[in-house]
Amino acid sequence: MNKPIFNVEEVNKIIRNRRSMFVAQFRENDPVDDNIISELLENANWAPTHKLTEPWRFVVFSGEGLKKFADFQSELYKKRSEESGNFMEATYNKLKENPLKASHIIAIGMKRDLKANLPEMEEVAAVAMAVQNMYLTASARGLAAYWGTGGPTFWPEAKEFFGLEEEDKLMGFFYVAKPASDRWPQGKRSPIADKVTWVK
């Protein structure tokens, strides 16, 4: 294979203009084509991965699947919060209604390969890089997307619903939709010089 030729200016533009857009910025009832979601997932599959463990696992919810996801997380929240006496109707409604405003929701899992004997941090980082690939692809496609860790992300009993074992991690959810507006969010970062030490 010959060395690929990249357009560095385009690469820089995509990276520096990637943005999170949330449910309030979604255009509802106008789904993204499944082929574009497949493109996001294919690009996720090319993230760096030590020992080629490829620890990322994804469950994609769309159409009626969004309702299944919404019902699952809202009812599990209700069960957990009623047991602890912390039930809040507003939280329950948000968990039940927000998923239906997305085009697709991709559950993000980290599948642990214990035989590979890798630090867990490396596997978590590999999955995070896979999600960044999805983020960049979504931005390049002009889509609204964000990675959230709300709902059942940290509830151990939720793992089974997403095909994960006890040693695996549920790392949140990637929401995707068409944006309600053509306006692209402005980015804000403090200077990189404040965060770097050069040693020469």
Protein backbone atom coordinates (compact mmCIF):
# COMPACT_ATOMS: atom_id res chain seq x y z
CA MET A 1 0.00 0.00 0.00
CA ASN A 2 1.33 3.43 -0.93
CA LYS A 3 1.50 6.14 1.70
CA PRO A 4 -1.87 7.93 1.71
CA ILE A 5 -2.07 11.63 0.91
CA PHE A 6 -4.07 13.61 3.46
CA ASN A 7 -5.50 17.11 3.25
CA VAL A 8 -4.06 18.47 6.49
CA GLU A 9 -6.14 21.65 6.38
CA GLU A 10 -9.34 19.60 6.19
CA VAL A 11 -8.18 17.33 9.01
CA ASN A 12 -7.45 20.36 11.19
CA LYS A 13 -10.81 21.92 10.29
CA ILE A 14 -12.80 18.81 11.24
CA ILE A 15 -10.95 18.33 14.53
CA ARG A 16 -11.18 21.98 15.57
CA ASN A 17 -14.82 22.35 14.55
CA ARG A 18 -16.18 19.18 16.11
CA ARG A 19 -18.97 20.16 18.49
CA SER A 20 -21.42 18.59 20.89
CA MET A 21 -25.07 19.39 20.17
CA PHE A 22 -27.71 18.31 22.61
CA VAL A 23 -31.35 17.18 22.54
CA ALA A 24 -32.69 20.76 22.50
CA GLN A 25 -30.74 21.29 19.25
CA PHE A 26 -32.07 18.14 17.53
CA ARG A 27 -34.49 18.15 14.61
CA GLU A 28 -37.06 15.57 15.61
CA ASN A 29 -38.85 13.07 13.37
CA ASP A 30 -36.26 13.34 10.59
CA PRO A 31 -33.99 10.31 11.00
CA VAL A 32 -30.42 10.03 9.81
CA ASP A 33 -29.88 7.33 7.18
CA ASP A 34 -28.66 4.04 8.66
CA ASN A 35 -25.82 4.02 6.12
CA ILE A 36 -24.37 7.16 7.72
CA ILE A 37 -24.59 5.57 11.16
CA SER A 38 -22.77 2.56 9.72
CA GLU A 39 -20.08 4.94 8.48
CA LEU A 40 -19.68 6.36 12.00
CA LEU A 41 -19.33 2.84 13.38
CA GLU A 42 -16.87 1.74 10.69
CA ASN A 43 -14.68 4.74 11.50
CA ALA A 44 -14.97 3.92 15.20
CA ASN A 45 -13.60 0.48 14.39
CA TRP A 46 -10.31 2.05 13.21
CA ALA A 47 -9.37 3.56 16.57
CA PRO A 48 -5.97 2.69 18.04
CA THR A 49 -6.05 -0.50 20.12
CA HIS A 50 -3.16 -2.11 22.03
CA LYS A 51 -2.70 -5.79 21.11
CA LEU A 52 -5.64 -5.37 18.71
CA THR A 53 -8.14 -6.18 21.46
CA GLU A 54 -10.70 -3.84 19.79
CA PRO A 55 -12.61 -3.48 23.07
CA TRP A 56 -15.40 -1.24 21.77
CA ARG A 57 -18.91 -2.67 21.65
CA PHE A 58 -21.92 -0.75 20.37
CA VAL A 59 -25.68 -1.28 20.54
CA VAL A 60 -27.58 0.96 18.12
CA PHE A 61 -31.14 2.02 18.96
CA SER A 62 -33.38 3.56 16.30
CA GLY A 63 -37.07 3.61 15.41
CA GLU A 64 -39.01 1.48 17.92
CA GLY A 65 -35.67 0.63 19.52
CA LEU A 66 -35.50 4.16 20.93
CA LYS A 67 -38.69 3.47 22.87
CA LYS A 68 -37.26 0.19 24.19
CA PHE A 69 -34.19 2.05 25.41
CA ALA A 70 -36.28 4.88 26.91
CA ASP A 71 -38.59 2.44 28.71
CA PHE A 72 -35.65 0.43 30.02
CA GLN A 73 -33.74 3.36 31.50
CA SER A 74 -36.78 5.17 32.92
CA GLU A 75 -38.20 2.05 34.58
CA LEU A 76 -34.81 1.06 35.99
CA TYR A 77 -34.42 4.59 37.36
CA LYS A 78 -37.89 4.35 38.94
CA LYS A 79 -37.07 1.02 40.59
CA ARG A 80 -33.70 2.21 41.92
CA SER A 81 -34.92 5.62 43.11
CA GLU A 82 -38.07 4.33 44.79
CA GLU A 83 -35.96 1.84 46.74
CA SER A 84 -33.72 4.68 47.94
CA GLY A 85 -36.57 7.18 48.39
CA ASN A 86 -35.11 9.62 45.85
CA PHE A 87 -37.61 9.33 42.99
CA MET A 88 -38.08 12.52 40.96
CA GLU A 89 -40.84 12.69 38.36
CA ALA A 90 -38.90 15.19 36.23
CA THR A 91 -35.90 12.85 35.95
CA TYR A 92 -38.15 9.92 35.11
CA ASN A 93 -39.89 11.91 32.35
CA LYS A 94 -36.56 13.10 30.93
CA LEU A 95 -35.25 9.53 30.75
CA LYS A 96 -38.48 8.43 29.06
CA GLU A 97 -38.86 11.31 26.59
CA ASN A 98 -35.38 12.48 25.54
CA PRO A 99 -34.36 9.30 23.67
CA LEU A 100 -37.39 9.66 21.41
CA LYS A 101 -36.05 13.01 20.18
CA ALA A 102 -32.88 11.45 18.73
CA SER A 103 -32.49 9.71 15.40
CA HIS A 104 -30.14 7.05 16.77
CA ILE A 105 -28.64 6.33 20.18
CA ILE A 106 -25.48 4.24 20.31
CA ALA A 107 -24.73 2.56 23.64
CA ILE A 108 -20.97 2.51 24.21
CA GLY A 109 -19.44 -0.53 25.87
CA MET A 110 -15.91 -1.61 26.74
CA LYS A 111 -15.50 -5.40 26.48
CA ARG A 112 -12.69 -6.53 28.75
CA ASP A 113 -10.24 -9.07 27.33
CA LEU A 114 -8.70 -10.40 30.54
CA LYS A 115 -6.36 -12.76 28.64
CA ALA A 116 -4.69 -9.78 26.96
CA ASN A 117 -3.44 -8.63 30.37
CA LEU A 118 -3.77 -4.94 29.55
CA PRO A 119 -4.39 -2.14 32.05
CA GLU A 120 -8.07 -1.24 32.08
CA MET A 121 -7.15 2.38 31.38
CA GLU A 122 -5.77 1.41 27.96
CA GLU A 123 -9.01 -0.29 26.99
CA VAL A 124 -11.11 2.64 28.22
CA ALA A 125 -8.88 4.99 26.22
CA ALA A 126 -9.27 2.85 23.08
CA VAL A 127 -13.06 3.05 23.34
CA ALA A 128 -12.89 6.81 23.93
CA MET A 129 -10.82 7.17 20.74
CA ALA A 130 -13.40 5.09 18.87
CA VAL A 131 -16.08 7.51 20.06
CA GLN A 132 -13.95 10.47 18.95
CA ASN A 133 -13.87 8.91 15.48
CA MET A 134 -17.68 8.82 15.53
CA TYR A 135 -17.77 12.42 16.77
CA LEU A 136 -15.49 13.63 13.96
CA THR A 137 -17.48 11.74 11.34
CA ALA A 138 -20.77 13.14 12.67
CA SER A 139 -19.37 16.67 12.52
CA ALA A 140 -18.04 16.13 9.00
CA ARG A 141 -21.55 15.02 8.04
CA GLY A 142 -23.08 18.13 9.64
CA LEU A 143 -24.93 16.10 12.27
CA ALA A 144 -25.84 16.98 15.84
CA ALA A 145 -24.28 14.53 18.27
CA TYR A 146 -23.09 14.20 21.84
CA TRP A 147 -21.64 11.60 24.19
CA GLY A 148 -23.50 11.51 27.51
CA THR A 149 -22.95 9.44 30.64
CA GLY A 150 -26.36 9.91 32.23
CA GLY A 151 -29.13 7.40 32.82
CA PRO A 152 -27.97 3.84 33.49
CA THR A 153 -24.28 4.37 32.60
CA PHE A 154 -23.01 3.62 36.10
CA TRP A 155 -25.72 1.18 37.21
CA PRO A 156 -24.14 -2.30 37.36
CA GLU A 157 -27.46 -4.07 36.83
CA ALA A 158 -27.91 -2.28 33.48
CA LYS A 159 -24.91 -3.97 31.83
CA GLU A 160 -26.79 -7.13 30.84
CA PHE A 161 -29.31 -5.15 28.75
CA PHE A 162 -26.41 -3.93 26.60
CA GLY A 163 -24.74 -7.33 26.27
CA LEU A 164 -21.99 -6.61 28.79
CA GLU A 165 -20.52 -8.82 31.52
CA GLU A 166 -19.60 -7.84 35.06
CA GLU A 167 -15.96 -7.09 34.16
CA ASP A 168 -16.98 -4.88 31.21
CA LYS A 169 -17.87 -1.19 31.35
CA LEU A 170 -20.87 0.72 30.07
CA MET A 171 -19.35 4.05 29.02
CA GLY A 172 -22.43 6.05 28.12
CA PHE A 173 -24.46 6.85 25.05
CA PHE A 174 -23.80 8.63 21.77
CA TYR A 175 -26.90 10.53 20.64
CA VAL A 176 -27.16 11.40 16.93
CA ALA A 177 -29.71 13.51 15.03
CA LYS A 178 -30.00 16.10 12.32
CA PRO A 179 -29.57 19.60 13.77
CA ALA A 180 -32.62 21.84 14.09
CA SER A 181 -30.63 24.84 12.85
CA ASP A 182 -27.91 25.53 10.29
CA ARG A 183 -26.02 27.48 12.95
CA TRP A 184 -22.90 25.67 14.14
CA PRO A 185 -21.90 26.12 17.79
CA GLN A 186 -18.84 28.25 18.51
CA GLY A 187 -15.94 26.52 20.20
CA LYS A 188 -13.91 27.78 23.13
CA ARG A 189 -10.53 26.59 24.37
CA SER A 190 -7.85 28.22 26.50
CA PRO A 191 -4.43 28.41 24.78
CA ILE A 192 -2.58 25.11 24.38
CA ALA A 193 0.58 26.89 25.57
CA ASP A 194 -0.96 26.97 29.07
CA LYS A 195 -1.09 23.16 29.12
CA VAL A 196 2.23 22.16 27.57
CA THR A 197 5.77 22.00 28.88
CA TRP A 198 8.48 21.58 26.25
CA VAL A 199 11.69 19.84 27.26
CA LYS A 200 14.51 20.22 24.69
